[in-house]
XYZ file of C-alpha atoms in Angstrom:
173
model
C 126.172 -8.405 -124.906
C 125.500 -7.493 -121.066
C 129.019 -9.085 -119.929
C 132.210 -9.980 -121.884
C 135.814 -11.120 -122.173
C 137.899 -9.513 -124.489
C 140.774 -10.956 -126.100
C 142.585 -9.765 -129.180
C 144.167 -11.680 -131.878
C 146.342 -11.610 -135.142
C 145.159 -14.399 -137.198
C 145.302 -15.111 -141.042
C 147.155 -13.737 -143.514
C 148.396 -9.839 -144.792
C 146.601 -6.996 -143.127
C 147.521 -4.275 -140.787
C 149.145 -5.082 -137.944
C 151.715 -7.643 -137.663
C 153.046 -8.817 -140.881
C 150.991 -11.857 -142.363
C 148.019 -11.253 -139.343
C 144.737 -9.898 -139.633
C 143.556 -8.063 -135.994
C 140.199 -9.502 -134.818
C 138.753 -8.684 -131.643
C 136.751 -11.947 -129.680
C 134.282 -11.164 -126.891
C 132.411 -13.887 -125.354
C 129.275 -13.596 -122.561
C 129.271 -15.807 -119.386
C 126.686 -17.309 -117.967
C 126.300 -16.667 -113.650
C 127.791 -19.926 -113.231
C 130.916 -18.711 -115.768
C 129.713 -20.358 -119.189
C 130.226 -19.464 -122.403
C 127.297 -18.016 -123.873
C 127.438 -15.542 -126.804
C 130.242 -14.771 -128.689
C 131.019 -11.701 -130.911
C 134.284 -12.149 -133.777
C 134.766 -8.655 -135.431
C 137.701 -8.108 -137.435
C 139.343 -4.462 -136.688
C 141.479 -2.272 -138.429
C 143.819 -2.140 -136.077
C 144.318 -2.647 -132.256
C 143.363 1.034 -131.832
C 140.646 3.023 -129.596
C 139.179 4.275 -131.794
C 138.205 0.914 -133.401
C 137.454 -0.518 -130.171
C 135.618 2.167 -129.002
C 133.426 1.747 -132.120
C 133.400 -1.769 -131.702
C 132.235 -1.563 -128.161
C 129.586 0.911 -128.849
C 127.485 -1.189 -131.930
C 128.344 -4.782 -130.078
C 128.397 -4.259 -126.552
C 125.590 -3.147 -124.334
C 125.815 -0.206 -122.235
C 126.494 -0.874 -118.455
C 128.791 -4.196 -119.900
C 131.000 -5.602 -117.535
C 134.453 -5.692 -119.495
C 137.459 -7.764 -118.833
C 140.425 -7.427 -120.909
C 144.089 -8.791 -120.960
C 145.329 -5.285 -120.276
C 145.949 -3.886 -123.910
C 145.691 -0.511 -124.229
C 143.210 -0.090 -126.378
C 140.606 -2.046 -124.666
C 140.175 1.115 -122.131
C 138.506 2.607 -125.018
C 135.081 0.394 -123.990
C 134.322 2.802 -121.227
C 133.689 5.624 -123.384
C 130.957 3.130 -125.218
C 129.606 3.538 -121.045
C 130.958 -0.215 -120.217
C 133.066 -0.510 -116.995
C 136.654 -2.009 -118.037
C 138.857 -4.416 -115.037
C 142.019 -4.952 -117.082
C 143.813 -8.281 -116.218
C 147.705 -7.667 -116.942
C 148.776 -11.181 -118.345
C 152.365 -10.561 -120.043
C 152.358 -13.114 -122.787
C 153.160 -17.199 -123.329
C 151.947 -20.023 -121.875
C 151.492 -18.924 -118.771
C 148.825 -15.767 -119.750
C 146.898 -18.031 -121.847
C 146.154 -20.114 -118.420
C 144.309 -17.267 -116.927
C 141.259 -18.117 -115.040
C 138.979 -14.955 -116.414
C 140.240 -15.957 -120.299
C 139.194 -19.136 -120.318
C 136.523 -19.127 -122.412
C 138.136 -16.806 -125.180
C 140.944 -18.621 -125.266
C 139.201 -21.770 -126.211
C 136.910 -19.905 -128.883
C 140.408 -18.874 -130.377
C 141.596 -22.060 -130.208
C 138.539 -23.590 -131.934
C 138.045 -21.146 -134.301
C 141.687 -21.412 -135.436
C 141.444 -24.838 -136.371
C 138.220 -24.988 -137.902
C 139.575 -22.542 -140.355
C 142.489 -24.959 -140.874
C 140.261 -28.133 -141.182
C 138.000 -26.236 -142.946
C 140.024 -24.175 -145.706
C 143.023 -25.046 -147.422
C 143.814 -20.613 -147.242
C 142.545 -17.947 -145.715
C 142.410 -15.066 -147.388
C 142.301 -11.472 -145.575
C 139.403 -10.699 -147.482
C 137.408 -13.718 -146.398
C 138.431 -13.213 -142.463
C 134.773 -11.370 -141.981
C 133.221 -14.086 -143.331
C 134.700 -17.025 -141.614
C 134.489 -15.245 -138.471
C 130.680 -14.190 -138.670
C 130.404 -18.322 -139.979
C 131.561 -19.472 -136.490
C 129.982 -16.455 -134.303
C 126.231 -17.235 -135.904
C 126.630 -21.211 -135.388
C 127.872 -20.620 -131.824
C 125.653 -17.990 -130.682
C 122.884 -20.725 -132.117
C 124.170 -24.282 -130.930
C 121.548 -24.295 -128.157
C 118.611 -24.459 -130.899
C 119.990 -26.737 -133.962
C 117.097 -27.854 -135.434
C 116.423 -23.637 -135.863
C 119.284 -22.997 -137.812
C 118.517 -24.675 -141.061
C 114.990 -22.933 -141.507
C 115.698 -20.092 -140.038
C 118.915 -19.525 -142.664
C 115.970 -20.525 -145.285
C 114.130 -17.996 -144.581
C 116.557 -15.227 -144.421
C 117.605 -16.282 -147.936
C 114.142 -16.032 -149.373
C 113.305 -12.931 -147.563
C 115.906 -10.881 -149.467
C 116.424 -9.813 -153.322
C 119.122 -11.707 -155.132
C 122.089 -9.067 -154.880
C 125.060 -9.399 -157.503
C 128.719 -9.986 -156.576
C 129.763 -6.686 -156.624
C 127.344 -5.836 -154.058
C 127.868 -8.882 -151.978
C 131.569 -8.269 -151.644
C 130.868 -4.405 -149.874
C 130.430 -6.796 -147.091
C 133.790 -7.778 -146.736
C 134.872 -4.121 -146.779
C 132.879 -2.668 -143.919
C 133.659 -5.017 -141.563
């Protein structure tokens, strides 16, 4: 991702962080005339630098033109060799009207309740999975009729894998 908008949020239920909240990070890429693009969801361990910094250097592209609301950790994408222009919001209403967050405030919004339309619970574990659901069918709405066979063929490409395997995914996120 050449250029992005980082916002944070607690979402779902127990994990570290605020009580009941699970930390995710949401980046999304702008187009030159300011839309939405590509989206990345990663859940974090914590609103750290050291996770962003890690986040930043496996999602983000080097020379990425960062804007975040101003959290501390976000300054941590620089050392992934991404230039950072923090936006100080404050909080309420009022910060989620910013101009430059646009975008990743409506990707929060929508994300938020297709997980409540969608699930009856969300589950902590599950969080990694829900959020790489909605990242992989927005980063491919532009080519629908793609997504079907293309899912098709990364099934049949791989070895059936047992549970216990499958659910190592869920723990390195």
């Amino acid at each position: 991702m050449d250029d992005a908008y980082l916002g944070g949020e607690r979402s779902g239920p127990p994990g570290r962080g605020a009580k009941g909240k699970t930390p995710f990070v949401a980046a999304v890429e702008t187009t030159e005339d300011g839309r939405p693009h590509q989206i990345i969801l990663r859940r974090v361990t914590a609103f750290s630098k050291f996770a962003l910094r890690k986040l930043a250097s496996t999602a983000l592209s080097s020379g990425a033109e960062v804007v975040s609301d101003g959290l501390a950790c976000f300054a941590a994408v620089t050392e992934a060799g991404c230039t950072h222009t923090p936006i100080v919001t404050g909080g309420g209403p009022k910060a989620a009207k910013t101009p430059a967050f646009k975008w990743v405030n409506t990707a929060l919004g929508n994300i938020k309740a297709a997980l409540v339309a969608t699930y009856r619970a969300v589950r902590e574990k599950h969080v990694p999975r829900y959020l790489a659901e909605f990242e992989y069918r927005f980063n491919r709405r532009y080519d629908l009729a793609a997504m079907i066979p293309r899912l098709a063929y990364v099934a049949l490409s791989y070895a059936p894998m047992p549970y216990r395997l499958l659910k190592l995914a869920d723990l390195q996120a």
